[in-house]
Amino acid sequence: MKGRGFTFLFDNIMNLVCLASVLLLVTGVLSRENSQPDVVNIGAILSFGTINGRVARIAMNAAVRDVNSNPSILAGRKLVLSLHDSNYSGFLGIVGALQFLETDTVAIISPQSSVLAHVLSILANELHVPLLSFTALDPTLSPLQYPYFIQTAPSDLYQMIAVADMVSYYGYREVTAVFIDEDQFRNGITTLGDELAKRRSKISYKAAISPGQSLTREDIVNELVRARSMESRVFVLNAYAQTGRLILDVAQSLGMMENGYVWIATTWLSTVLDSTSISRKNANSPNGVLTLRPHVPDSERKRAFASRWHQLSNGSIGLNPYGLYAYDTVWLIASAVNSFLYNGGTISFSKDSRLSRFSGGGLNLGALSIFNGGKLLLNYILRTNMTGLTGPIQFNAERSVIHPSYDIINIVGSRFRQIGYWSNYSGLSIVSPETLHGRPPNRSLSSQNLSSVVWPGDTGVQPRGWVFPNNGRQLRIGVPDRVSYQDFVSQVNGTNIVQGCCIDVFLAATKVLPYAVPYKFILFGDGYKNPSYSELVNKVTSNVFDAAVGDIAIVTNRTRVVDFTQPYIESGLVIVTPMMKLNSNAWAFLRPFTPLMWAVTAIFFLVVGVVVCILEHRINEEFRGPPKKQIVTILWFSFSTMFFAHRENIVSTLGRMVLFIWLFVVLIINSSYTASLTSILTVQQLSPPITGIESLIMSKEPIGFQVGSFAENYLSEELNIAKSRLVSLGSPEAYADALDRGCVAAVVDERPYVDLFLAKHCRFQMVGEEFTRSGWGFAFPRNSPLAVDMSTAILTLSENGELQKIHDKWLKRRGCSSQGSSLGSDQLHLSSFWGLFLVCGVACFLALLVYFCLMLCQFKRHYPEVSEPSRHGGSTLVRLQRFLSFADEKEEVSKSKLKRKRMEMLESANGRELS
């Protein structure tokens, strides 16, 4: 009973607890619902006097009306937007933000400038109030440092990437940045410099314009004049709309909007063009300028809003993309607040205990409160996935808009034309970004494409993008003052004229350039010995010379400090050694032919002799007689044909045909033998033991090199040859003298010099292969655009044959006839004559075939009964013996026998008739 009562009591207590819990839960929910405010306060800080401020004010008010007219959002609550005019002042912007933070504002749309964004983001971090901006797009506003700051339009990072891609697309290497010297524009230009560096370009000069109301036209004139004195003619303008228009107007008055100039403006210019009309007075001011505009995909909602705009603005200002971003920003906040409330969020604020000591003062800082649900609302904003007037609104992990893109606009007079798009997905394209997003990403150079551009000066020809600095000062061209090998570079005696192969190449290349190059040659060296080419290159680095022209080898150490053009002469180090006469011997006459050639030739001599003997045997007395005599006749006749001294008279037609062909073969063989023997007996061979770079290193013998050449450093530093073995030589005559006297075992020099040296000194020879591969080029300072243009000009000269003509004019020399020959290459092989031997062999075979056919016919006429089967069983051997006897008989004997036999047969027939 006690246990049963205890159980009953426990159950009643648990029921009471559950009922109390339900009552408390219902009471809490009702109290929470009753505690929610009827309005949702948001604020916006704008400069109403700016274009974007005016457009955004109209667009945001329209967005608030549309949100409040939609019963499905905010659960019937009213969205209240409070606007504050900062009037171009950062201080007034901060004051406006403090006022909003005192009145339970859940989010602030602010500011327009990045200067104010850095300050207000600190307040937003402390009070947990999300801060959204569609114009403060400074790429340095990091979400790690400012987690409550959100950019609802593409960051300037993407805009600068687009500008860098455009600069790279048109092939420009240097740009001049003109910008307002405050955070947003300064940081944007810094980002541009980083992006250009990735594309091997750079900002060569930064023209910083001071911000604020104190800026005068004279300040802009002074800064643009300094920028104009620089080399680059590509200007990137990043400024406020009002200041940007003034800068372009000053540039127009200074002649900086004419042919040869390139101007790329950021999105401020397209904003001006979209929202205001260009007056006739300033119609030509931005002519030829390229600018960017945030790309907004076409949609029904966008077109409907654009049609409402005239009514909303009363025709006071045109709609631009930032007005669309302002409209979407309001909807973004409303959608996030709706999700926040729907999922149980509470709009409540609490006092910051740290500010209690500041209460009661004139500033009333103690009224500032922390938004308790600020972090949760921030998360809903970042997780938003909606479609607005600007297209899909989503944020990636870096809190930036997904797939930002821009329209690329070319300003032509009072209108603008779109020449393409830029997207971080596929780069530059003439196809809209939304079309490309459905394809695999492709940022290859071949896929980048833009339409034609009208450049400043109303020209369709792309400007070069740079000029010579200091108002066209002549380039100081350093030229080596050589004392040897003056075919490459030399000074005409008694004049300031410089000539040579290298000079002609430079002059021809400058003529190919599409612009004039003012220059003057300055000799480098003392005129008594060849100068150091490394020192000449260093003079270009130290700005003593603007370029160096001459026989300058392109080697690693030099490429680290200067830029070289495309090589115009191939070069490389080679070895030169003395030569000696080939030692002759008693059997030197056999060297022209290979053993197989000798054997085949001897066989054919015998074969032809036998064939002729057979063809002449029956009709020519000189080829008859005892076997020993016939063998001697064959041998004599065969080898006497070698000298065309055969005394035997050939009677038969077939024999004459075979002899004619054979004498032609003998003529060819005899002439080839004579020429080859002459070459071999006069050939020069290398004297051992130097046969290449390996044997030269191992020889421990002295090595010569040309004064001023890089060969010295290469031999000592790269090949580790002791400097004590290296001997400097100044001229080709010094080369020859040192080699002849044995002062050096070999000379190491560049191939073009060696070719000229060997053309004049036939007693020397180049050994082995080139053991370095390089070329000669012209040296320019690092990142010089002229180096690129000169390389293109040299390639043009190479393709049209002009470069080869210059080489032939100065460097073509007739070398030694025996140079480079060797015994193996002078020997004649059977492969060179097999055609002749084949013709001769076929002629012999056909002649014998015809001869034996004729012999068989004659044999049948002389011995017809032999051709019939013998009734006594005559054997084949008997017939063969009779045929051989017939063939051995003299033709006259055979004919007399045949005549006598016919007479006997006739008498026998007459006797039978008489009987």
XYZ file of C-alpha atoms in Angstrom, residues 135-380:
246
model
C 29.916 52.043 -53.404
C 32.638 51.694 -50.723
C 34.401 48.909 -52.626
C 37.938 49.237 -51.296
C 39.613 45.815 -51.763
C 41.459 46.210 -48.435
C 38.201 46.093 -46.409
C 38.867 42.543 -45.312
C 36.034 40.470 -43.755
C 38.550 39.158 -41.230
C 39.180 42.659 -39.888
C 35.667 44.026 -40.473
C 33.278 41.056 -40.163
C 30.128 43.271 -40.001
C 30.965 45.157 -43.217
C 29.482 43.735 -46.416
C 30.024 44.953 -49.998
C 26.823 44.393 -51.975
C 28.460 45.295 -55.311
C 31.626 43.806 -56.886
C 34.781 44.831 -55.034
C 37.273 47.124 -56.749
C 39.599 44.128 -56.748
C 37.688 42.739 -59.741
C 37.587 46.118 -61.425
C 41.378 46.372 -61.212
C 41.773 42.818 -62.506
C 39.611 43.817 -65.479
C 41.770 46.899 -66.119
C 44.949 44.781 -65.881
C 43.503 42.264 -68.344
C 42.719 45.091 -70.775
C 46.263 46.499 -70.472
C 47.696 43.021 -71.077
C 45.289 42.357 -73.976
C 46.561 45.411 -75.864
C 50.182 44.554 -75.063
C 51.094 47.559 -72.915
C 53.917 47.109 -70.391
C 53.751 50.408 -68.492
C 50.855 52.588 -67.365
C 50.488 55.899 -65.533
C 47.944 55.891 -62.714
C 45.983 59.115 -62.098
C 43.944 58.872 -58.904
C 42.517 60.710 -55.904
C 44.925 60.320 -53.008
C 42.604 58.743 -50.470
C 42.016 55.186 -49.274
C 39.544 53.860 -51.818
C 41.397 55.073 -54.913
C 44.904 54.651 -53.504
C 44.227 51.063 -52.458
C 42.619 50.356 -55.800
C 45.719 51.552 -57.642
C 47.909 49.439 -55.347
C 45.787 46.428 -56.260
C 46.127 47.353 -59.935
C 49.916 47.399 -59.569
C 49.858 43.895 -58.085
C 47.667 42.571 -60.908
C 49.828 44.203 -63.588
C 52.924 42.617 -62.068
C 51.328 39.194 -62.561
C 51.078 40.047 -66.266
C 54.659 41.359 -66.557
C 53.505 44.989 -66.657
C 53.821 47.787 -64.127
C 52.706 51.253 -63.036
C 55.608 53.437 -64.094
C 54.288 56.649 -62.528
C 51.572 57.510 -59.982
C 49.947 60.917 -60.407
C 48.192 61.452 -57.061
C 45.547 64.214 -57.014
C 44.869 65.710 -53.579
C 41.278 65.185 -52.355
C 38.927 67.733 -50.847
C 37.426 71.079 -51.755
C 40.849 72.747 -51.888
C 41.710 71.052 -55.200
C 42.212 73.563 -58.017
C 42.551 73.254 -61.756
C 46.149 74.395 -61.487
C 46.944 71.442 -59.194
C 45.640 69.040 -61.812
C 47.553 70.816 -64.603
C 50.831 70.531 -62.688
C 50.352 66.834 -61.979
C 49.343 65.963 -65.549
C 52.303 67.905 -66.962
C 54.626 65.792 -64.826
C 52.850 62.639 -65.982
C 53.127 63.738 -69.618
C 56.922 64.032 -69.315
C 57.122 60.318 -68.529
C 57.528 57.505 -71.028
C 54.107 55.855 -70.699
C 51.131 57.123 -72.675
C 48.621 54.719 -71.109
C 46.645 56.451 -68.332
C 44.343 54.750 -65.831
C 41.997 57.252 -64.151
C 40.455 56.296 -60.800
C 38.556 59.187 -59.193
C 35.238 60.634 -58.084
C 32.878 61.584 -60.896
C 33.226 65.329 -60.405
C 37.020 65.269 -60.127
C 37.341 62.755 -62.956
C 35.472 65.008 -65.374
C 37.738 67.893 -64.419
C 40.860 65.772 -64.982
C 39.689 64.752 -68.459
C 38.880 68.375 -69.279
C 42.413 69.441 -68.232
C 43.919 66.557 -70.223
C 41.980 67.762 -73.269
C 43.386 71.267 -72.897
C 46.938 69.894 -72.530
C 46.662 67.865 -75.752
C 46.658 64.579 -73.859
C 43.516 63.281 -75.579
C 45.084 63.154 -79.046
C 46.758 60.468 -81.140
C 49.169 58.267 -79.230
C 47.362 58.435 -75.885
C 45.331 55.711 -74.162
C 42.851 56.505 -71.379
C 41.138 53.844 -69.273
C 38.634 55.121 -66.690
C 37.090 53.097 -63.894
C 33.328 52.815 -63.401
C 32.839 56.462 -62.374
C 32.796 57.571 -66.018
C 30.100 55.118 -67.102
C 28.083 56.250 -64.065
C 28.284 59.825 -65.293
C 27.279 58.815 -68.812
C 24.326 56.712 -67.614
C 22.950 59.321 -65.225
C 23.668 62.575 -67.036
C 23.717 63.604 -70.675
C 26.959 64.828 -72.237
C 26.628 68.443 -73.290
C 27.860 69.664 -76.638
C 30.523 71.719 -74.903
C 32.161 68.628 -73.452
C 31.225 66.212 -76.221
C 34.825 65.598 -77.222
C 36.270 65.512 -73.701
C 36.120 61.741 -73.117
C 36.405 60.825 -76.802
C 38.250 57.528 -77.298
C 38.308 56.685 -73.582
C 37.728 53.104 -72.433
C 35.672 52.655 -69.277
C 34.005 49.925 -67.244
C 30.409 49.571 -66.153
C 29.124 46.916 -63.692
C 27.373 44.331 -65.830
C 23.677 43.821 -65.007
C 21.976 40.939 -66.854
C 18.821 41.833 -68.741
C 15.577 40.684 -67.081
C 11.877 41.500 -66.939
C 12.209 43.028 -63.446
C 15.092 45.231 -64.553
C 13.185 46.504 -67.589
C 10.068 47.131 -65.496
C 12.029 49.122 -62.929
C 13.812 51.092 -65.655
C 10.430 52.015 -67.143
C 9.295 53.250 -63.685
C 12.460 55.285 -63.193
C 11.389 58.377 -65.087
C 8.330 58.637 -62.882
C 10.322 57.967 -59.700
C 13.015 60.550 -60.517
C 10.762 63.057 -62.287
C 13.336 63.038 -65.066
C 15.935 64.672 -62.822
C 18.627 61.999 -63.271
C 19.226 58.805 -65.208
C 19.409 55.292 -63.746
C 22.833 53.669 -63.407
C 23.886 50.212 -62.130
C 24.600 51.543 -58.643
C 20.940 52.563 -58.371
C 20.027 48.945 -59.047
C 22.521 47.781 -56.406
C 20.974 50.268 -53.918
C 17.494 48.874 -54.602
C 18.719 45.283 -54.166
C 20.556 46.185 -50.955
C 17.289 47.273 -49.309
C 15.608 44.060 -50.422
C 18.609 42.080 -49.201
C 18.202 43.529 -45.682
C 14.431 43.006 -45.723
C 14.795 39.379 -46.840
C 17.426 38.671 -44.173
C 15.311 40.319 -41.420
C 12.314 38.293 -42.563
C 14.335 35.033 -42.234
C 15.696 36.261 -38.906
C 12.198 36.848 -37.471
C 10.706 33.715 -39.027
C 13.319 31.536 -37.329
C 12.665 33.005 -33.891
C 15.040 35.957 -33.878
C 14.287 38.876 -31.597
C 14.986 42.514 -32.374
C 16.356 43.660 -29.032
C 19.148 45.915 -27.878
C 21.197 46.096 -24.719
C 23.351 48.774 -23.194
C 27.119 48.534 -23.427
C 28.450 48.728 -19.896
C 31.646 50.287 -21.182
C 29.701 53.371 -22.339
C 27.844 53.998 -19.053
C 30.401 56.513 -17.899
C 29.825 58.595 -21.071
C 26.060 58.987 -20.478
C 24.653 62.387 -19.762
C 27.138 64.276 -21.883
C 26.411 66.354 -24.937
C 27.249 63.442 -27.211
C 25.026 61.046 -25.254
C 27.275 58.078 -26.088
C 25.604 56.122 -23.349
C 22.546 55.828 -25.583
C 24.461 53.597 -27.977
C 23.294 49.999 -27.642
C 24.335 46.592 -28.875
C 22.053 44.770 -31.291
C 21.652 41.397 -29.580
C 20.635 39.606 -32.754
C 23.215 41.324 -34.936
C 25.439 38.287 -35.448
C 22.468 36.093 -36.352
C 21.139 38.709 -38.778
C 24.603 38.984 -40.322
C 24.610 35.244 -40.983
C 21.202 35.447 -42.675
